[in-house]
Amino acid sequence: IAALEESIEFHPRDSASFQARIDCAKAYWYQGNMDEAERLLQANLQGSSLKPSSQEWKDSLFELGILLNEKGRHEEAIGTLEEAVERYPNDRQVLLAQYLIGESYRQWAAEPLERLRQSRTSGEREKNFQFAQERLQNALQSFEVVQRSITLRSHDVHRDQLMGTMLRNCYMHEGTVLFDLGQYEDAIKAYSNVSS
């Protein structure tokens, strides 16, 4: 971190300083200092001369979306990751971003689901039910996109650990989402797909 911060400070206009911010953000992130990591990524995206066509701007956007998801700022994570997927549809990071969009929607649905359980009036229940339904449907859609993409690309999920983990988690999360939506038979099918 010290070496990267020094290079950013003394060579702010050098093109290598943009990649240094990304690397330094990752180092802060690994240390658990997510706020400092976010600051550096935002500096590349908003406080620099970088353009969206540059590799560093693109990588900063994907990393920021992943970071926001990890920080539990699900709505912001979804917006950032959706922007990244829309801008760079053929990038290698798209599949992970799509998976994290689904995961963010799934986790974001927990708030209205909890409020739904505690609602005292029918108006409150209806409002929270609609929020939960919308977020869960978006999560389900994202998980299905990732499942199809992995399956159609014929990934060897036993050799590619990331793809195998994402595929397994998509099936598991799909079952959870379907259960939360009250689609119990479909949830059973999703869970049985995990074992097969």
XYZ file of N, CA and C in Angstrom:
588
model
N 0.838 -1.199 0.000
C 0.000 0.000 0.000
C 0.874 1.250 0.000
N 1.902 1.252 0.857
C 2.774 2.434 0.945
C 3.445 2.723 -0.396
N 3.951 1.683 -1.046
C 4.633 1.876 -2.330
C 3.656 2.361 -3.405
N 2.461 1.788 -3.428
C 1.469 2.195 -4.427
C 0.973 3.618 -4.177
N 0.722 3.940 -2.916
C 0.285 5.305 -2.578
C 1.349 6.323 -2.964
N 2.602 5.968 -2.745
C 3.700 6.881 -3.097
C 3.756 7.101 -4.603
N 3.624 6.022 -5.364
C 3.685 6.173 -6.827
C 2.495 6.988 -7.342
N 1.315 6.819 -6.716
C 0.132 7.607 -7.117
C 0.353 9.082 -6.797
N 0.925 9.347 -5.615
C 1.131 10.732 -5.185
C 2.160 11.451 -6.039
N 3.291 10.785 -6.339
C 4.379 11.450 -7.052
C 4.224 11.432 -8.575
N 3.370 10.552 -9.089
C 3.192 10.456 -10.544
C 1.699 10.406 -10.885
N 0.935 11.418 -10.465
C -0.530 11.355 -10.631
C -0.991 11.358 -12.091
N -0.178 11.888 -12.998
C -0.589 11.964 -14.397
C -0.071 10.791 -15.225
N 0.783 9.981 -14.641
C 1.317 8.819 -15.346
C 0.210 7.787 -15.536
N 0.162 7.164 -16.715
C -0.908 6.191 -16.983
C -0.856 4.999 -16.021
N 0.328 4.686 -15.501
C 0.448 3.563 -14.559
C -0.224 3.865 -13.223
N -0.452 5.139 -12.916
C -1.074 5.482 -11.631
C -2.521 4.995 -11.560
N -3.190 4.849 -12.709
C -4.571 4.365 -12.711
C -4.638 2.897 -12.297
N -3.704 2.099 -12.838
C -3.637 0.696 -12.434
C -3.161 0.593 -10.984
N -2.281 1.498 -10.582
C -1.808 1.510 -9.194
C -2.968 1.746 -8.224
N -3.914 2.596 -8.597
C -5.096 2.818 -7.745
C -5.915 1.545 -7.593
N -6.084 0.813 -8.701
C -6.840 -0.445 -8.645
C -6.130 -1.437 -7.733
N -4.813 -1.587 -7.920
C -4.044 -2.530 -7.100
C -4.031 -2.114 -5.632
N -3.906 -0.816 -5.384
C -3.900 -0.309 -4.016
C -5.287 -0.511 -3.378
N -6.340 -0.302 -4.163
C -7.704 -0.532 -3.664
C -7.868 -1.986 -3.243
N -7.349 -2.914 -4.057
C -7.431 -4.338 -3.706
C -6.668 -4.631 -2.419
N -5.509 -4.004 -2.262
C -4.718 -4.221 -1.048
C -5.464 -3.716 0.188
N -6.050 -2.531 0.086
C -6.864 -2.015 1.198
C -8.037 -2.952 1.485
N -8.653 -3.434 0.425
C -9.807 -4.321 0.536
C -9.423 -5.591 1.287
N -8.277 -6.180 0.919
C -7.816 -7.399 1.593
C -7.545 -7.150 3.068
N -7.147 -5.924 3.384
C -6.915 -5.557 4.789
C -8.217 -5.293 5.539
N -9.313 -5.173 4.798
C -10.603 -4.894 5.422
C -10.986 -3.426 5.410
N -10.165 -2.590 4.789
C -10.449 -1.159 4.717
C -11.191 -0.870 3.414
N -12.489 -1.214 3.394
C -13.273 -1.092 2.170
C -13.557 0.361 1.792
N -13.603 1.238 2.782
C -13.864 2.651 2.477
C -12.720 3.261 1.672
N -11.489 2.935 2.066
C -10.328 3.451 1.332
C -10.262 2.823 -0.057
N -10.607 1.548 -0.163
C -10.650 0.878 -1.471
C -11.671 1.570 -2.377
N -12.837 1.875 -1.820
C -13.873 2.553 -2.613
C -13.394 3.932 -3.060
N -12.724 4.656 -2.175
C -12.230 5.990 -2.516
C -11.302 5.937 -3.731
N -10.398 4.965 -3.758
C -9.447 4.857 -4.869
C -10.134 4.476 -6.180
N -11.086 3.569 -6.104
C -11.808 3.184 -7.320
C -12.644 4.341 -7.858
N -13.282 5.070 -6.947
C -14.061 6.243 -7.362
C -13.155 7.310 -7.972
N -11.921 7.429 -7.463
C -10.978 8.408 -8.023
C -10.684 8.093 -9.488
N -10.556 6.820 -9.821
C -10.335 6.442 -11.219
C -11.560 6.741 -12.073
N -12.741 6.520 -11.508
C -13.969 6.663 -12.290
C -14.423 8.111 -12.435
N -14.220 8.916 -11.385
C -14.778 10.259 -11.400
C -13.737 11.366 -11.303
N -12.632 11.089 -10.653
C -11.677 12.161 -10.392
C -10.440 12.119 -11.253
N -10.525 11.482 -12.409
C -9.330 11.381 -13.243
C -9.689 11.675 -14.697
N -8.667 11.631 -15.527
C -8.864 11.890 -16.953
C -9.197 10.609 -17.721
N -9.393 9.516 -17.008
C -9.715 8.253 -17.669
C -11.046 8.341 -18.401
N -11.120 7.642 -19.503
C -12.353 7.546 -20.281
C -12.911 6.129 -20.146
N -14.226 5.954 -20.307
C -14.822 4.618 -20.213
C -14.240 3.598 -21.190
N -13.596 4.068 -22.239
C -12.995 3.134 -23.197
C -11.677 2.535 -22.698
N -11.132 3.060 -21.599
C -9.845 2.555 -21.096
C -10.031 1.305 -20.240
N -9.025 0.461 -20.262
C -9.030 -0.778 -19.485
C -9.179 -0.489 -17.989
N -8.482 0.522 -17.490
C -8.498 0.828 -16.056
C -9.855 1.339 -15.599
N -10.533 2.131 -16.446
C -11.868 2.628 -16.086
C -12.836 1.444 -15.990
N -12.766 0.568 -16.997
C -13.617 -0.627 -17.031
C -13.378 -1.500 -15.799
N -12.110 -1.788 -15.507
C -11.786 -2.638 -14.358
C -12.205 -1.978 -13.041
N -12.072 -0.657 -12.957
C -12.490 0.064 -11.747
C -13.993 -0.060 -11.548
N -14.754 0.000 -12.642
C -16.210 -0.101 -12.547
C -16.628 -1.486 -12.057
N -16.056 -2.534 -12.639
C -16.376 -3.891 -12.195
C -15.980 -4.089 -10.725
N -14.768 -3.654 -10.366
C -14.300 -3.819 -8.981
C -15.185 -3.057 -7.998
N -15.614 -1.855 -8.379
C -16.479 -1.067 -7.501
C -17.809 -1.786 -7.268
N -18.373 -2.360 -8.316
C -19.626 -3.103 -8.167
C -19.481 -4.275 -7.221
N -18.384 -5.009 -7.350
C -18.119 -6.154 -6.471
C -17.944 -5.676 -5.034
N -17.209 -4.584 -4.860
C -16.975 -4.025 -3.524
C -18.279 -3.572 -2.873
N -19.126 -2.884 -3.626
C -20.398 -2.411 -3.083
C -21.287 -3.576 -2.668
N -21.239 -4.659 -3.447
C -21.987 -5.858 -3.066
C -21.487 -6.392 -1.729
N -20.179 -6.449 -1.586
C -19.593 -6.965 -0.347
C -19.886 -6.046 0.836
N -20.009 -4.755 0.580
C -20.320 -3.805 1.653
C -21.803 -3.831 2.031
N -22.599 -4.580 1.284
C -24.025 -4.661 1.590
C -24.835 -3.503 1.044
N -24.259 -2.726 0.152
C -24.966 -1.611 -0.487
C -25.536 -2.137 -1.802
N -26.560 -2.964 -1.666
C -27.046 -3.775 -2.780
C -27.606 -2.959 -3.941
N -28.381 -1.933 -3.649
C -28.958 -1.140 -4.733
C -27.868 -0.475 -5.557
N -26.853 0.083 -4.894
C -25.735 0.710 -5.609
C -24.924 -0.330 -6.375
N -24.727 -1.497 -5.762
C -23.979 -2.568 -6.425
C -24.684 -2.996 -7.704
N -25.998 -3.156 -7.631
C -26.774 -3.562 -8.804
C -26.620 -2.528 -9.922
N -26.795 -1.254 -9.590
C -26.669 -0.202 -10.598
C -25.292 -0.172 -11.238
N -24.252 -0.310 -10.415
C -22.881 -0.267 -10.922
C -22.580 -1.480 -11.790
N -22.968 -2.669 -11.327
C -22.696 -3.889 -12.091
C -23.525 -3.943 -13.376
N -24.769 -3.464 -13.318
C -25.580 -3.430 -14.535
C -24.984 -2.475 -15.563
N -24.446 -1.357 -15.096
C -23.770 -0.431 -16.011
C -22.560 -1.103 -16.653
N -21.791 -1.833 -15.842
C -20.608 -2.520 -16.363
C -20.994 -3.571 -17.405
N -22.035 -4.356 -17.119
C -22.482 -5.386 -18.058
C -22.991 -4.755 -19.352
N -23.711 -3.642 -19.226
C -24.253 -2.968 -20.407
C -23.146 -2.349 -21.260
N -22.154 -1.739 -20.606
C -21.064 -1.084 -21.350
C -20.116 -2.088 -21.996
N -19.872 -3.212 -21.289
C -18.843 -4.159 -21.729
C -19.429 -5.575 -21.809
N -20.401 -5.817 -22.692
C -21.107 -7.104 -22.707
C -20.233 -8.309 -23.046
N -19.097 -8.087 -23.674
C -18.238 -9.209 -24.074
C -17.026 -9.394 -23.165
N -16.980 -8.654 -22.066
C -15.831 -8.752 -21.173
C -15.876 -10.050 -20.369
N -14.715 -10.565 -20.005
C -14.627 -11.816 -19.244
C -15.234 -11.696 -17.853
N -15.388 -10.473 -17.344
C -15.918 -10.276 -15.998
C -17.446 -10.227 -15.952
N -18.096 -10.277 -17.103
C -19.554 -10.110 -17.176
C -20.294 -11.214 -16.429
N -19.855 -12.442 -16.569
C -20.565 -13.557 -15.937
C -20.557 -13.430 -14.413
N -19.405 -13.079 -13.849
C -19.327 -12.861 -12.400
C -20.198 -11.674 -12.003
N -20.181 -10.613 -12.800
C -21.007 -9.439 -12.507
C -22.484 -9.804 -12.523
N -22.903 -10.602 -13.514
C -24.302 -11.019 -13.613
C -24.698 -11.864 -12.395
N -23.780 -12.733 -11.976
C -24.034 -13.551 -10.783
C -24.202 -12.649 -9.550
N -23.333 -11.659 -9.406
C -23.400 -10.766 -8.239
C -24.613 -9.848 -8.288
N -25.098 -9.534 -9.477
C -26.355 -8.786 -9.586
C -27.478 -9.625 -8.971
N -27.520 -10.898 -9.344
C -28.524 -11.793 -8.765
C -28.386 -11.911 -7.263
N -27.164 -12.041 -6.811
C -26.911 -12.165 -5.367
C -27.307 -10.883 -4.635
N -27.026 -9.732 -5.234
C -27.416 -8.460 -4.618
C -28.930 -8.331 -4.527
N -29.628 -8.704 -5.597
C -31.088 -8.668 -5.558
C -31.624 -9.615 -4.479
N -31.044 -10.817 -4.396
C -31.498 -11.805 -3.412
C -31.326 -11.273 -1.988
N -30.148 -10.703 -1.711
C -29.894 -10.181 -0.371
C -30.723 -8.926 -0.094
N -30.931 -8.114 -1.114
C -31.719 -6.885 -0.962
C -33.183 -7.217 -0.663
N -33.644 -8.373 -1.124
C -35.031 -8.794 -0.866
C -35.241 -9.168 0.596
N -34.172 -9.413 1.339
C -34.309 -9.809 2.749
C -34.972 -8.710 3.584
N -34.708 -7.447 3.243
C -35.294 -6.328 4.009
C -36.825 -6.322 3.921
N -37.412 -6.281 2.708
C -38.880 -6.287 2.663
C -39.489 -7.597 3.147
N -38.762 -8.726 2.994
C -39.285 -9.995 3.515
C -39.414 -9.939 5.032
N -38.417 -9.349 5.679
C -38.473 -9.225 7.138
C -39.581 -8.262 7.556
N -39.704 -7.148 6.845
C -40.776 -6.197 7.154
C -42.143 -6.822 6.898
N -42.223 -7.691 5.870
C -43.467 -8.385 5.564
C -43.903 -9.256 6.745
N -42.941 -9.943 7.347
C -43.250 -10.809 8.499
C -43.737 -10.000 9.701
N -43.256 -8.762 9.801
C -43.602 -7.929 10.960
C -44.749 -6.958 10.681
N -45.239 -6.931 9.438
C -46.299 -5.981 9.068
C -47.569 -6.232 9.867
N -48.198 -5.128 10.256
C -49.440 -5.223 11.029
C -50.674 -4.901 10.190
N -50.474 -4.140 9.120
C -51.620 -3.758 8.293
C -51.507 -4.398 6.913
N -52.634 -4.517 6.249
C -52.633 -5.116 4.911
C -51.888 -4.235 3.906
N -51.959 -2.916 4.101
C -51.226 -2.000 3.218
C -49.723 -2.192 3.312
N -49.232 -2.322 4.532
C -47.792 -2.583 4.740
C -47.401 -3.914 4.122
N -48.237 -4.942 4.364
C -47.929 -6.271 3.837
C -47.859 -6.242 2.312
N -48.822 -5.588 1.693
C -48.876 -5.532 0.228
C -47.660 -4.817 -0.344
N -47.287 -3.686 0.248
C -46.138 -2.917 -0.231
C -44.854 -3.739 -0.114
N -44.619 -4.349 1.044
C -43.407 -5.141 1.246
C -43.406 -6.401 0.393
N -44.585 -6.982 0.190
C -44.702 -8.160 -0.670
C -44.278 -7.814 -2.092
N -44.729 -6.659 -2.599
C -44.376 -6.245 -3.956
C -42.877 -5.986 -4.106
N -42.283 -5.290 -3.096
C -40.833 -5.049 -3.139
C -40.069 -6.376 -3.162
N -40.456 -7.283 -2.282
C -39.769 -8.580 -2.189
C -39.926 -9.359 -3.490
N -41.161 -9.410 -4.016
C -41.417 -10.150 -5.259
C -40.558 -9.631 -6.406
N -40.518 -8.311 -6.550
C -39.759 -7.706 -7.645
C -38.271 -8.047 -7.539
N -37.724 -7.906 -6.352
C -36.292 -8.174 -6.161
C -35.982 -9.653 -6.337
N -36.854 -10.517 -5.831
C -36.626 -11.953 -5.967
C -36.740 -12.394 -7.422
N -37.681 -11.841 -8.169
C -37.811 -12.182 -9.589
C -36.568 -11.748 -10.365
N -36.031 -10.564 -10.041
C -34.798 -10.095 -10.698
C -33.615 -10.996 -10.344
N -33.552 -11.438 -9.086
C -32.482 -12.359 -8.673
C -32.585 -13.655 -9.458
N -33.782 -14.195 -9.534
C -34.011 -15.453 -10.251
C -33.598 -15.336 -11.709
N -33.971 -14.231 -12.331
C -33.621 -14.006 -13.733
C -32.103 -13.967 -13.925
N -31.396 -13.291 -13.027
C -29.933 -13.214 -13.132
C -29.289 -14.584 -12.959
N -29.763 -15.352 -11.984
C -29.192 -16.686 -11.763
C -29.437 -17.593 -12.967
N -30.602 -17.476 -13.592
C -30.902 -18.290 -14.773
C -30.006 -17.916 -15.948
N -29.710 -16.620 -16.097
C -28.807 -16.171 -17.165
C -27.414 -16.776 -16.970
N -26.931 -16.754 -15.730
C -25.604 -17.302 -15.445
C -25.585 -18.813 -15.678
N -26.610 -19.516 -15.208
C -26.695 -20.970 -15.427
C -26.636 -21.300 -16.907
N -27.473 -20.619 -17.696
C -27.506 -20.874 -19.144
C -26.154 -20.591 -19.786
N -25.549 -19.477 -19.402
C -24.259 -19.094 -20.000
C -23.193 -20.140 -19.716
N -23.125 -20.597 -18.482
C -22.110 -21.598 -18.131
C -22.383 -22.903 -18.865
N -23.636 -23.310 -18.904
C -23.996 -24.570 -19.555
C -23.752 -24.504 -21.062
N -24.142 -23.394 -21.703
C -23.981 -23.273 -23.151
C -22.521 -23.156 -23.571
N -21.705 -22.619 -22.712
C -20.281 -22.499 -23.049
C -19.534 -23.794 -22.807
N -20.226 -24.796 -22.321
C -19.642 -26.121 -22.074
C -18.393 -26.050 -21.203
N -18.482 -25.254 -20.158
C -17.374 -25.182 -19.217
C -17.212 -26.521 -18.507
N -15.977 -26.937 -18.311
C -15.717 -28.099 -17.468
C -15.727 -27.590 -16.028
N -16.883 -27.700 -15.380
C -17.049 -27.107 -14.056
C -16.235 -27.830 -12.985
N -15.699 -28.990 -13.325
C -14.840 -29.688 -12.359
C -13.411 -29.151 -12.404
N -13.030 -28.602 -13.557
C -11.688 -28.022 -13.680
C -11.670 -26.528 -13.426
N -12.737 -25.857 -13.809
C -12.829 -24.408 -13.629
C -13.581 -24.150 -12.326
N -12.835 -23.935 -11.262
C -13.415 -23.835 -9.931
C -14.408 -22.677 -9.808
N -14.086 -21.521 -10.403
C -14.985 -20.374 -10.317
C -16.321 -20.678 -10.992
N -16.272 -21.248 -12.199
C -17.508 -21.567 -12.918
C -18.309 -22.629 -12.172
N -17.618 -23.624 -11.649
C -18.299 -24.676 -10.890
C -18.982 -24.133 -9.651
N -18.303 -23.239 -8.950
C -18.873 -22.635 -7.738
C -20.062 -21.759 -8.080
N -19.933 -20.950 -9.143
C -21.052 -20.089 -9.537
C -22.262 -20.920 -9.951
N -22.030 -21.989 -10.721
C -23.134 -22.824 -11.166
C -23.841 -23.471 -9.979
N -23.070 -24.028 -9.058
C -23.654 -24.649 -7.864
C -24.443 -23.626 -7.053
N -23.838 -22.454 -6.843
C -24.511 -21.414 -6.062
C -25.777 -20.914 -6.753
N -25.757 -20.844 -8.088
C -26.961 -20.425 -8.812
C -28.107 -21.396 -8.547
N -27.817 -22.695 -8.600
C -28.857 -23.680 -8.311
C -29.356 -23.539 -6.870
N -28.428 -23.379 -5.933
C -28.821 -23.241 -4.523
C -29.642 -21.971 -4.309
N -29.157 -20.857 -4.836
C -29.862 -19.589 -4.648
C -31.201 -19.582 -5.386
N -31.226 -20.249 -6.539
C -32.490 -20.350 -7.268
C -33.530 -21.063 -6.404
N -33.118 -22.143 -5.747
C -34.027 -22.861 -4.852
C -34.508 -21.982 -3.713
N -33.592 -21.215 -3.130
C -33.946 -20.312 -2.024
C -34.917 -19.236 -2.484
N -34.643 -18.653 -3.655
C -35.499 -17.597 -4.191
C -36.891 -18.147 -4.498
N -36.943 -19.316 -5.130
C -38.236 -19.915 -5.446
C -39.024 -20.236 -4.172
N -38.313 -20.685 -3.147
C -38.967 -20.950 -1.857
C -39.550 -19.653 -1.299
N -38.742 -18.581 -1.318
C -39.222 -17.293 -0.809
C -40.387 -16.743 -1.630
N -40.449 -17.124 -2.908
C -41.559 -16.701 -3.758
C -42.792 -17.589 -3.560
N -42.648 -18.650 -2.775
C -43.767 -19.560 -2.529
C -43.964 -20.580 -3.627
N -42.972 -20.736 -4.514
C -43.046 -21.713 -5.610
C -42.310 -22.977 -5.171
N -42.956 -23.735 -4.304
C -42.292 -24.820 -3.597
C -41.893 -25.995 -4.491
N -42.734 -26.358 -5.445
C -42.373 -27.474 -6.333
C -41.158 -27.119 -7.186
N -41.143 -25.893 -7.682
C -39.985 -25.448 -8.474
C -38.733 -25.367 -7.599
N -38.903 -24.981 -6.340
C -37.761 -24.929 -5.416
C -37.188 -26.322 -5.209
N -38.050 -27.320 -5.068
C -37.590 -28.706 -4.897
C -36.795 -29.152 -6.116
N -37.291 -28.803 -7.315
C -36.581 -29.166 -8.555
C -35.200 -28.509 -8.599
N -35.149 -27.236 -8.212
C -33.866 -26.514 -8.221
C -32.879 -27.155 -7.267
N -33.340 -27.498 -6.069
C -32.445 -28.147 -5.103
C -32.020 -29.535 -5.589
N -32.917 -30.247 -6.258
C -32.534 -31.579 -6.741
C -31.502 -31.473 -7.862
N -31.509 -30.350 -8.597
C -30.499 -30.147 -9.637
C -29.095 -30.039 -9.049
N -29.006 -29.547 -7.820
C -27.697 -29.417 -7.168
C -27.085 -30.807 -6.992
N -27.886 -31.739 -6.539
C -27.351 -33.082 -6.283
C -26.997 -33.808 -7.565
N -27.675 -33.452 -8.675
C -27.347 -34.125 -9.937
C -26.263 -33.386 -10.700
